[in-house]
XYZ file of C-alpha atoms in Angstrom:
206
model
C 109.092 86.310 45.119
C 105.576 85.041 44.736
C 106.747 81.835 47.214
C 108.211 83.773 49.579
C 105.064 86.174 49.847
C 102.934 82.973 49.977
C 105.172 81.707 52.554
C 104.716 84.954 54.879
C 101.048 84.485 54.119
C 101.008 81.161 55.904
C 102.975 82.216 58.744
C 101.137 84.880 59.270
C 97.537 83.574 59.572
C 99.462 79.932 61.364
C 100.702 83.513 64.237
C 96.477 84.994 63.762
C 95.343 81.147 64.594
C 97.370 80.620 67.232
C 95.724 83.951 68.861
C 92.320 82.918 68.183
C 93.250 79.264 69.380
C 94.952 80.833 72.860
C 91.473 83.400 72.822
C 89.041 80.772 72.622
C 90.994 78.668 75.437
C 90.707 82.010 77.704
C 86.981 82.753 77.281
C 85.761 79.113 77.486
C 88.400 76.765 78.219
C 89.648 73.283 76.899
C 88.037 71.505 74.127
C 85.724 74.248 72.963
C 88.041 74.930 69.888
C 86.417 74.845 66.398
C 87.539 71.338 65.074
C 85.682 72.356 61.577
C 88.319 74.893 61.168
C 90.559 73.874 58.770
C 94.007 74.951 60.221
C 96.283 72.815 58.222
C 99.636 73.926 56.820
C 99.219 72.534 53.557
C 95.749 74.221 52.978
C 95.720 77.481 50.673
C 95.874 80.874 52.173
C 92.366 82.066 51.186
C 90.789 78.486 52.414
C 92.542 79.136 55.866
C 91.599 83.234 55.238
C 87.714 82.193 55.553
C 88.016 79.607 58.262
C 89.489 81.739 60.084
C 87.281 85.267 59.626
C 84.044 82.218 60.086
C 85.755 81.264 63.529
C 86.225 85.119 64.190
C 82.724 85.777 63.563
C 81.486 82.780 65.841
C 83.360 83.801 68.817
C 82.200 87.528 68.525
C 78.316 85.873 68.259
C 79.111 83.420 71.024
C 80.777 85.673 73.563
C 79.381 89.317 74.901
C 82.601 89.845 76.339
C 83.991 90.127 72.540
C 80.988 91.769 71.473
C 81.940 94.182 74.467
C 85.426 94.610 73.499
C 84.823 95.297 70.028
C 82.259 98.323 70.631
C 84.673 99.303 72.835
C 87.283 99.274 69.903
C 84.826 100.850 67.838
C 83.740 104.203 69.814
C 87.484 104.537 71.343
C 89.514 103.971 68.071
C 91.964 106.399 69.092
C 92.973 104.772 72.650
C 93.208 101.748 70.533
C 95.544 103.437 67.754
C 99.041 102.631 68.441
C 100.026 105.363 65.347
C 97.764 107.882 67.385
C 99.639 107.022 70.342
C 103.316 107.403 69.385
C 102.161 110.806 67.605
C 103.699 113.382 68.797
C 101.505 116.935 69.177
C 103.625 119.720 68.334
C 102.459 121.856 70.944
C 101.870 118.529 73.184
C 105.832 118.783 74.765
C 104.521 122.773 76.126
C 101.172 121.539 77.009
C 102.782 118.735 79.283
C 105.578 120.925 80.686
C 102.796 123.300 81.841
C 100.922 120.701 83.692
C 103.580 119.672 85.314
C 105.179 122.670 86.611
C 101.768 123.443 87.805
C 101.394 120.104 90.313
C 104.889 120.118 91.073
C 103.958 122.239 94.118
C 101.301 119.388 94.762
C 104.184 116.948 94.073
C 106.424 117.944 96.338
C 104.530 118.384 99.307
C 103.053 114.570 98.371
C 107.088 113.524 98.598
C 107.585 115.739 101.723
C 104.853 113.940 103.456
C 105.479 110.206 102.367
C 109.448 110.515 103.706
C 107.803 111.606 107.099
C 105.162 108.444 107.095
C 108.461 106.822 106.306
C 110.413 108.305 109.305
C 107.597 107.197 111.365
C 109.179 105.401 114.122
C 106.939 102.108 114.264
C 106.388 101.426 117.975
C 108.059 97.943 119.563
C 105.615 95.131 119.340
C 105.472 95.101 123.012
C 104.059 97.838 123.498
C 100.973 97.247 121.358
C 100.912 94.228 123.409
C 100.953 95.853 126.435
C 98.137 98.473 125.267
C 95.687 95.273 124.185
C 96.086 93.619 127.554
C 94.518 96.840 128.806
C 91.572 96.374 126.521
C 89.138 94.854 129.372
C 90.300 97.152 131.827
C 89.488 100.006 128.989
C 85.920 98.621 128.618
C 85.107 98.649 132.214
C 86.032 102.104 132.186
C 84.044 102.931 129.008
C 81.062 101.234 131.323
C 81.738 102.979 134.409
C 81.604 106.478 132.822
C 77.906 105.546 130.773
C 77.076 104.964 134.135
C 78.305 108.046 135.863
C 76.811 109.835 132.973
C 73.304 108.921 133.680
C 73.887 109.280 137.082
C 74.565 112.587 136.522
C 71.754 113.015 134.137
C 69.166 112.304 136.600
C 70.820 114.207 139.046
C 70.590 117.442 137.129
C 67.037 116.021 136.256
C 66.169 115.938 139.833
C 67.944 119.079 140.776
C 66.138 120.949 137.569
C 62.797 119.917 139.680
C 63.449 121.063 143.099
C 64.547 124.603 141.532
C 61.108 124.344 140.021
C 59.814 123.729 143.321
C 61.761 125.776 145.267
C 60.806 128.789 142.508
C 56.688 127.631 143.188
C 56.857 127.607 147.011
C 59.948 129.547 147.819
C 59.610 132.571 146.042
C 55.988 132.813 144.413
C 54.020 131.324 147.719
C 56.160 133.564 149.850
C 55.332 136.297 147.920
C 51.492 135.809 148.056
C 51.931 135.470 151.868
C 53.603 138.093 151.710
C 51.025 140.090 149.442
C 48.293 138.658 151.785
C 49.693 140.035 154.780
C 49.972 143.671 153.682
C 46.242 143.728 152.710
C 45.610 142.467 156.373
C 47.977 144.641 158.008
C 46.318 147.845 155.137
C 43.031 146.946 156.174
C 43.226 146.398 159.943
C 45.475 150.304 159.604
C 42.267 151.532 157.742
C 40.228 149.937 160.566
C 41.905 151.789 163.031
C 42.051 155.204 161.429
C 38.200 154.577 160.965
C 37.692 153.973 164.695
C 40.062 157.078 165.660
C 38.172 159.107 163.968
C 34.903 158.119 165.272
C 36.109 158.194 168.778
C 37.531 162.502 167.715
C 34.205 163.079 166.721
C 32.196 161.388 169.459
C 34.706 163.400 172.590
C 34.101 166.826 170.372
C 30.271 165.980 170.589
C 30.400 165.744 174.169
């Protein structure tokens, strides 16, 4: 009994080196193995035991990727636990059923719309190549309307000024000519009413 458990022993930490061998040849490639690890067959479990936790402990100090990992193992046991994972909540099947009957609205419409993208009729290639060969004649366009677009842009520029002028001559200088000829015409009736009167008043003096 005692040989056989020996036996697993061995082929259990020959399985843990052969990890730490195929780990060390990931993080830093060939020939960075620890020779002074004594890996033989022959040597005695708890010989091969501390070799093996002294190699463990120089690849954690030696690589911050390991150092990473482990913290990682550390504050996130439980996504780590393979127990924790195939436990099964009681009340976990209920709490699942209920998420999923409430996206399977959200799921169906997702399905609805991918078989349409996939009933998308994808056009013949000849007609993409037919709407690239129109490219240039696109660009020239594209020019020709920036250039119609300031054209019009200083049009209504220009045509925003002569309102402006036509507004400062047209209607407010007409309308002090305007205003300027009724005083004349107001005064030249008060002149005349004025000299009417005089002339009354010089006949009725006579």
């Amino acid at each position: 009994m005692a040989t056989n458990q020996a036996q697993l022993a061995k082929q259990t930490l020959s399985l843990l080196e052969e990890r730490l061998d195929k780990l060390q040849l990931l993080l830093h490639g060939d020939g960075v193995a620890d020779e002074a690890r004594d890996t033989s067959y022959s040597s005695s479990v708890t010989t091969r035991l501390q070799s093996l936790d002294k190699a463990l402990r120089k690849l954690e100090s030696d690589s911050s990727s390991i150092k990473e990992l482990l913290r990682l193992h550390k504050s996130q046991r439980r996504a780590f636990d393979h127990e924790a994972e195939n436990h099964v909540n009681p009340g976990g099947e209920s709490v699942a059923a209920t998420l999923v009957l409430s996206h399977a609205a959200q799921l169906n419409t997702t399905t609805s719309s991918l078989r349409s993208i996939h009933d998308v009729v994808i056009p013949e290639a000849s007609s993409s190549v037919h709407i690239l060969a129109q490219t240039p004649r696109m660009q020239r366009a594209i020019v020709r309307a920036e250039a119609q677009n300031k054209h019009m842009s200083d049009v209504r520029t220009r045509s925003a000024e002569l309102v402006s002028r036509w507004h400062q001559v047209g209607v407010l200088g007409v309308g002090e000519v305007i205003s300027e000829w009724d005083e004349r015409l107001t005064d030249a009736e008060r002149s005349l009413r004025q000299r009417h009167a005089r002339m009354r008043r010089d006949v009725e003096l006579t």
